[in-house]
Each structure stands twice: as C-alpha cells, then as structure tokens.
C-alpha cells in the first residue's frame, strides 16, 4: 500500500512516516505543501493521501478538492490539530473519507489509513458523536454558515493574504474572491476585510 503524507511540519512527517512504514506493508512518500502534494499524488498515485488542513498558502481542504478533481476515486484522510466537528464536516464536504486529529492516539491514523484504503470511512468516535448529537452547538458557530470555499478564503485572509494573492492561490478570478468576501461580510456581520481577518483568527482558522 502506498501512502502520501502532505504536511509542512517535518517532525510530524517523520513520525507518521516511521509509524506507517513499521506496519511492513506500507510505502510512504511525502510533500510539504499543496502544490508539491498534488504533483506527488499525480506522480505516485497513492492508495491513500493523508493531508494536513493548515498549510502555508492553499489548505489541505483545497488540496483535497484538487486531488479529487484529478481523480474522483482518490481516498483522502485529513490529519488536523483541530478537533472541532465543524472542521471534520468541512473535510467530509470536501470529499475526504477520514478525519483524524493530531492530539489523539497516533495509531488511530494507521487505523484510518487502513479503513479508507479498504473503501470505508473513518471518523474518531468523539468527533462522530459530536457531529451527530451536537448540531445546535455547531450551528451556533458562525463558520458553519460558510460554504467550504468561503471558509478557505476566510482562512487565507486570516493568514494575511490579500485578495489578489488568494485569487492566484485558489485559481479563480479576483472578482470571484471579492464577491465571496462581500457575501461573508453579510453572513458574519463584518464591515471590512480586517474584521473578516479578526473573525478568522478568533475561530482559529489561520
């Protein structure tokens, strides 16, 4: 089984690679950002891609969408620091088949990779339970009103990117980004791009 890991933290990549390689039947390749991650996916055609959400520039959720645009049958596990069920829901909406947090038992990643490689899906029990039973709390979070693309743009605003930079990174027009920002302002009650940036930081998107 071939596994691609896309994460910008060398220590995490090294640790995950060693853990998966110790399984004996897994070959691991890695990349450090979305651009090289997509190239590695095309070149190596992994059975499973493990992608981090928070990376410089384009996020793991956008990378997941690009991978699936290239190969609709791709099997993707999102590996994130964030255990908020909203982010898990966003990952599933983006086409991921699994979601694992980095602050939990690392062997859950092995379990997720095997489950997804076999055609299944994997959500950590505590996140699955919160998605199922905590819908009111999720809907109270303003981020829940955003589309996956809007959430990605908000994250990039929080990271300090301008609208022209976001347009280039997401491969859409400046006008599309500007329109999305206007829609987000209405949804989130913000008046300026700086207020959108503040919301992104408060919600720990960046």
mmCIF file of C-alpha atoms in Angstrom:
data_model
loop_
_atom_site.group_PDB
_atom_site.id
_atom_site.type_symbol
_atom_site.label_atom_id
_atom_site.label_comp_id
_atom_site.label_asym_id
_atom_site.label_seq_id
_atom_site.Cartn_x
_atom_site.Cartn_y
_atom_site.Cartn_z
ATOM 1 C CA UNK A 1 0.000 0.000 0.000
ATOM 2 C CA UNK A 2 1.346 3.427 -0.925
ATOM 3 C CA UNK A 3 0.533 6.394 1.352
ATOM 4 C CA UNK A 4 1.164 10.052 0.575
ATOM 5 C CA UNK A 5 1.587 12.418 3.543
ATOM 6 C CA UNK A 6 1.227 16.152 2.867
ATOM 7 C CA UNK A 7 2.220 18.241 5.899
ATOM 8 C CA UNK A 8 4.523 21.221 6.375
ATOM 9 C CA UNK A 9 5.887 20.054 9.764
ATOM 10 C CA UNK A 10 8.995 17.874 9.245
ATOM 11 C CA UNK A 11 8.756 16.248 12.687
ATOM 12 C CA UNK A 12 5.160 15.176 12.105
ATOM 13 C CA UNK A 13 6.021 13.852 8.647
ATOM 14 C CA UNK A 14 8.991 11.904 10.015
ATOM 15 C CA UNK A 15 6.966 10.444 12.885
ATOM 16 C CA UNK A 16 3.997 9.446 10.744
ATOM 17 C CA UNK A 17 6.233 8.028 8.019
ATOM 18 C CA UNK A 18 8.110 5.864 10.531
ATOM 19 C CA UNK A 19 4.894 4.657 12.154
ATOM 20 C CA UNK A 20 3.282 3.714 8.842
ATOM 21 C CA UNK A 21 6.479 2.141 7.465
ATOM 22 C CA UNK A 22 6.702 -0.045 10.594
ATOM 23 C CA UNK A 23 3.459 -1.675 9.519
ATOM 24 C CA UNK A 24 5.506 -3.592 6.963
ATOM 25 C CA UNK A 25 3.110 -3.293 4.033
ATOM 26 C CA UNK A 26 3.094 0.485 3.608
ATOM 27 C CA UNK A 27 5.335 2.608 1.398
ATOM 28 C CA UNK A 28 5.321 6.290 2.339
ATOM 29 C CA UNK A 29 6.009 9.347 0.173
ATOM 30 C CA UNK A 30 5.653 12.908 1.406
ATOM 31 C CA UNK A 31 5.231 16.539 0.364
ATOM 32 C CA UNK A 32 5.252 19.808 2.291
ATOM 33 C CA UNK A 33 2.560 21.942 0.627
ATOM 34 C CA UNK A 34 -0.472 21.727 -1.629
ATOM 35 C CA UNK A 35 1.391 22.339 -4.894
ATOM 36 C CA UNK A 36 4.014 19.635 -4.334
ATOM 37 C CA UNK A 37 1.335 17.452 -2.748
ATOM 38 C CA UNK A 38 -0.778 17.451 -5.899
ATOM 39 C CA UNK A 39 2.307 16.770 -8.026
ATOM 40 C CA UNK A 40 3.287 13.881 -5.746
ATOM 41 C CA UNK A 41 -0.228 12.457 -5.922
ATOM 42 C CA UNK A 42 -0.177 12.516 -9.722
ATOM 43 C CA UNK A 43 3.310 11.011 -9.872
ATOM 44 C CA UNK A 44 2.990 8.285 -7.224
ATOM 45 C CA UNK A 45 -0.751 7.501 -7.407
ATOM 46 C CA UNK A 46 -1.037 6.574 -3.710
ATOM 47 C CA UNK A 47 -3.737 4.316 -2.334
ATOM 48 C CA UNK A 48 -4.406 6.895 0.390
ATOM 49 C CA UNK A 49 -3.416 10.563 0.761
ATOM 50 C CA UNK A 50 -3.072 11.965 4.289
ATOM 51 C CA UNK A 51 -3.307 15.770 4.235
ATOM 52 C CA UNK A 52 -2.983 18.434 6.920
ATOM 53 C CA UNK A 53 -5.559 21.238 6.889
ATOM 54 C CA UNK A 54 -3.352 24.157 7.941
ATOM 55 C CA UNK A 55 -0.512 24.604 5.472
ATOM 56 C CA UNK A 56 1.106 27.734 4.011
ATOM 57 C CA UNK A 57 -0.932 29.102 1.127
ATOM 58 C CA UNK A 58 -3.543 26.620 -0.042
ATOM 59 C CA UNK A 59 -5.053 24.491 2.727
ATOM 60 C CA UNK A 60 -5.476 20.742 2.864
ATOM 61 C CA UNK A 61 -9.190 21.071 2.126
ATOM 62 C CA UNK A 62 -8.468 22.892 -1.125
ATOM 63 C CA UNK A 63 -5.808 20.300 -1.914
ATOM 64 C CA UNK A 64 -8.386 17.564 -1.346
ATOM 65 C CA UNK A 65 -10.704 19.217 -3.858
ATOM 66 C CA UNK A 66 -7.881 19.487 -6.415
ATOM 67 C CA UNK A 67 -6.871 15.857 -5.931
ATOM 68 C CA UNK A 68 -10.477 14.731 -6.386
ATOM 69 C CA UNK A 69 -10.822 16.903 -9.494
ATOM 70 C CA UNK A 70 -7.858 14.981 -10.915
ATOM 71 C CA UNK A 71 -9.020 11.584 -9.599
ATOM 72 C CA UNK A 72 -12.609 11.353 -8.293
ATOM 73 C CA UNK A 73 -11.820 7.936 -6.804
ATOM 74 C CA UNK A 74 -8.986 9.275 -4.621
ATOM 75 C CA UNK A 75 -9.084 8.257 -0.969
ATOM 76 C CA UNK A 76 -8.141 11.061 1.407
ATOM 77 C CA UNK A 77 -7.672 11.257 5.172
ATOM 78 C CA UNK A 78 -7.481 14.721 6.754
ATOM 79 C CA UNK A 79 -4.993 14.935 9.642
ATOM 80 C CA UNK A 80 -5.535 18.075 11.735
ATOM 81 C CA UNK A 81 -4.778 19.782 15.038
ATOM 82 C CA UNK A 82 -8.414 20.903 15.258
ATOM 83 C CA UNK A 83 -10.973 18.631 16.922
ATOM 84 C CA UNK A 84 -13.935 20.958 16.251
ATOM 85 C CA UNK A 85 -16.609 18.899 14.449
ATOM 86 C CA UNK A 86 -17.191 21.783 12.053
ATOM 87 C CA UNK A 87 -13.756 21.178 10.538
ATOM 88 C CA UNK A 88 -14.480 17.458 10.261
ATOM 89 C CA UNK A 89 -17.732 18.282 8.484
ATOM 90 C CA UNK A 90 -15.856 20.612 6.123
ATOM 91 C CA UNK A 91 -13.362 17.826 5.366
ATOM 92 C CA UNK A 92 -16.143 15.378 4.523
ATOM 93 C CA UNK A 93 -17.839 18.023 2.347
ATOM 94 C CA UNK A 94 -14.530 18.473 0.515
ATOM 95 C CA UNK A 95 -14.514 14.745 -0.260
ATOM 96 C CA UNK A 96 -12.291 13.290 2.471
ATOM 97 C CA UNK A 97 -13.094 9.765 3.665
ATOM 98 C CA UNK A 98 -11.430 10.129 7.058
ATOM 99 C CA UNK A 99 -10.624 12.723 9.718
ATOM 100 C CA UNK A 100 -8.060 12.222 12.497
ATOM 101 C CA UNK A 101 -6.708 14.767 14.982
ATOM 102 C CA UNK A 102 -3.007 15.032 15.787
ATOM 103 C CA UNK A 103 -3.540 15.284 19.541
ATOM 104 C CA UNK A 104 -5.131 11.842 19.815
ATOM 105 C CA UNK A 105 -3.701 8.310 19.793
ATOM 106 C CA UNK A 106 -1.313 8.259 16.790
ATOM 107 C CA UNK A 107 -2.311 4.694 15.990
ATOM 108 C CA UNK A 108 -5.731 5.999 15.007
ATOM 109 C CA UNK A 109 -4.021 7.311 11.874
ATOM 110 C CA UNK A 110 -2.935 3.785 10.966
ATOM 111 C CA UNK A 111 -6.488 2.560 11.558
ATOM 112 C CA UNK A 112 -7.903 5.391 9.444
ATOM 113 C CA UNK A 113 -5.489 4.715 6.566
ATOM 114 C CA UNK A 114 -6.387 1.028 6.505
ATOM 115 C CA UNK A 115 -10.116 1.692 6.780
ATOM 116 C CA UNK A 116 -10.107 4.268 3.985
ATOM 117 C CA UNK A 117 -7.788 2.170 1.789
ATOM 118 C CA UNK A 118 -10.348 -0.628 2.071
ATOM 119 C CA UNK A 119 -13.101 1.613 0.753
ATOM 120 C CA UNK A 120 -14.529 2.626 4.126
ATOM 121 C CA UNK A 121 -14.741 5.861 6.068
ATOM 122 C CA UNK A 122 -13.194 6.795 9.407
ATOM 123 C CA UNK A 123 -14.137 9.428 11.959
ATOM 124 C CA UNK A 124 -12.820 9.380 15.509
ATOM 125 C CA UNK A 125 -15.708 8.362 17.802
ATOM 126 C CA UNK A 126 -15.753 11.598 19.784
ATOM 127 C CA UNK A 127 -15.996 13.670 16.591
ATOM 128 C CA UNK A 128 -18.634 11.385 15.075
ATOM 129 C CA UNK A 129 -20.696 11.694 18.263
ATOM 130 C CA UNK A 130 -20.384 15.476 18.300
ATOM 131 C CA UNK A 131 -21.378 15.686 14.647
ATOM 132 C CA UNK A 132 -24.421 13.528 15.347
ATOM 133 C CA UNK A 133 -25.587 14.973 18.667
ATOM 134 C CA UNK A 134 -24.171 18.494 18.907
ATOM 135 C CA UNK A 135 -25.825 20.067 15.897
ATOM 136 C CA UNK A 136 -27.108 23.045 17.867
ATOM 137 C CA UNK A 137 -23.623 23.947 19.076
ATOM 138 C CA UNK A 138 -22.267 23.571 15.556
ATOM 139 C CA UNK A 139 -24.941 25.772 14.054
ATOM 140 C CA UNK A 140 -24.188 28.441 16.660
ATOM 141 C CA UNK A 141 -20.667 28.784 15.254
ATOM 142 C CA UNK A 142 -20.731 31.486 12.538
ATOM 143 C CA UNK A 143 -18.275 29.478 10.430
ATOM 144 C CA UNK A 144 -20.982 26.847 9.964
ATOM 145 C CA UNK A 145 -22.854 29.288 7.692
ATOM 146 C CA UNK A 146 -19.992 29.432 5.191
ATOM 147 C CA UNK A 147 -19.509 27.227 2.167
ATOM 148 C CA UNK A 148 -16.242 25.220 2.046
ATOM 149 C CA UNK A 149 -14.805 27.696 -0.489
ATOM 150 C CA UNK A 150 -15.787 30.685 1.674
ATOM 151 C CA UNK A 151 -14.197 29.062 4.731
ATOM 152 C CA UNK A 152 -10.996 28.548 2.726
ATOM 153 C CA UNK A 153 -10.948 32.211 1.651
ATOM 154 C CA UNK A 154 -11.553 33.313 5.250
ATOM 155 C CA UNK A 155 -8.673 31.122 6.439
ATOM 156 C CA UNK A 156 -6.352 32.707 3.878
ATOM 157 C CA UNK A 157 -7.449 36.207 4.903
ATOM 158 C CA UNK A 158 -6.602 35.269 8.478
ATOM 159 C CA UNK A 159 -3.167 34.135 7.323
ATOM 160 C CA UNK A 160 -2.545 37.632 5.980
ATOM 161 C CA UNK A 161 -3.062 37.053 2.247
ATOM 162 C CA UNK A 162 -4.594 39.793 0.131
ATOM 163 C CA UNK A 163 -7.474 39.159 -2.263
ATOM 164 C CA UNK A 164 -5.184 39.112 -5.312
ATOM 165 C CA UNK A 165 -2.956 36.516 -3.622
ATOM 166 C CA UNK A 166 -5.993 34.427 -2.673
ATOM 167 C CA UNK A 167 -7.294 34.590 -6.240
ATOM 168 C CA UNK A 168 -3.959 33.315 -7.543
ATOM 169 C CA UNK A 169 -3.685 30.557 -4.918
ATOM 170 C CA UNK A 170 -7.233 29.286 -5.434
ATOM 171 C CA UNK A 171 -7.085 29.665 -9.231
ATOM 172 C CA UNK A 172 -10.190 31.833 -9.527
ATOM 173 C CA UNK A 173 -10.681 35.469 -10.555
ATOM 174 C CA UNK A 174 -10.144 38.467 -8.294
ATOM 175 C CA UNK A 175 -13.818 39.369 -8.832
ATOM 176 C CA UNK A 176 -14.885 35.955 -7.512
ATOM 177 C CA UNK A 177 -12.840 36.462 -4.343
ATOM 178 C CA UNK A 178 -14.200 39.996 -3.886
ATOM 179 C CA UNK A 179 -17.775 38.727 -4.297
ATOM 180 C CA UNK A 180 -17.130 35.916 -1.805
ATOM 181 C CA UNK A 181 -15.777 38.437 0.716
ATOM 182 C CA UNK A 182 -18.906 40.556 0.319
ATOM 183 C CA UNK A 183 -21.096 37.511 0.956
ATOM 184 C CA UNK A 184 -19.019 36.543 4.005
ATOM 185 C CA UNK A 185 -19.328 40.055 5.421
ATOM 186 C CA UNK A 186 -23.120 39.734 5.298
ATOM 187 C CA UNK A 187 -23.093 36.253 6.796
ATOM 188 C CA UNK A 188 -20.654 37.117 9.598
ATOM 189 C CA UNK A 189 -21.740 40.683 10.318
ATOM 190 C CA UNK A 190 -18.369 42.124 9.292
ATOM 191 C CA UNK A 191 -17.890 45.505 7.642
ATOM 192 C CA UNK A 192 -14.303 45.338 6.405
ATOM 193 C CA UNK A 193 -11.719 42.750 5.287
ATOM 194 C CA UNK A 194 -9.886 43.452 8.560
ATOM 195 C CA UNK A 195 -12.948 42.344 10.512
ATOM 196 C CA UNK A 196 -13.052 39.160 8.438
ATOM 197 C CA UNK A 197 -9.394 38.595 9.318
ATOM 198 C CA UNK A 198 -10.194 39.083 13.013
ATOM 199 C CA UNK A 199 -13.003 36.518 12.819
ATOM 200 C CA UNK A 200 -10.670 34.039 11.115
ATOM 201 C CA UNK A 201 -8.136 34.452 13.928
ATOM 202 C CA UNK A 202 -10.801 34.199 16.650
ATOM 203 C CA UNK A 203 -12.098 30.978 15.085
ATOM 204 C CA UNK A 204 -8.517 29.647 14.843
ATOM 205 C CA UNK A 205 -8.786 29.152 11.089
ATOM 206 C CA UNK A 206 -5.383 30.676 10.328
#
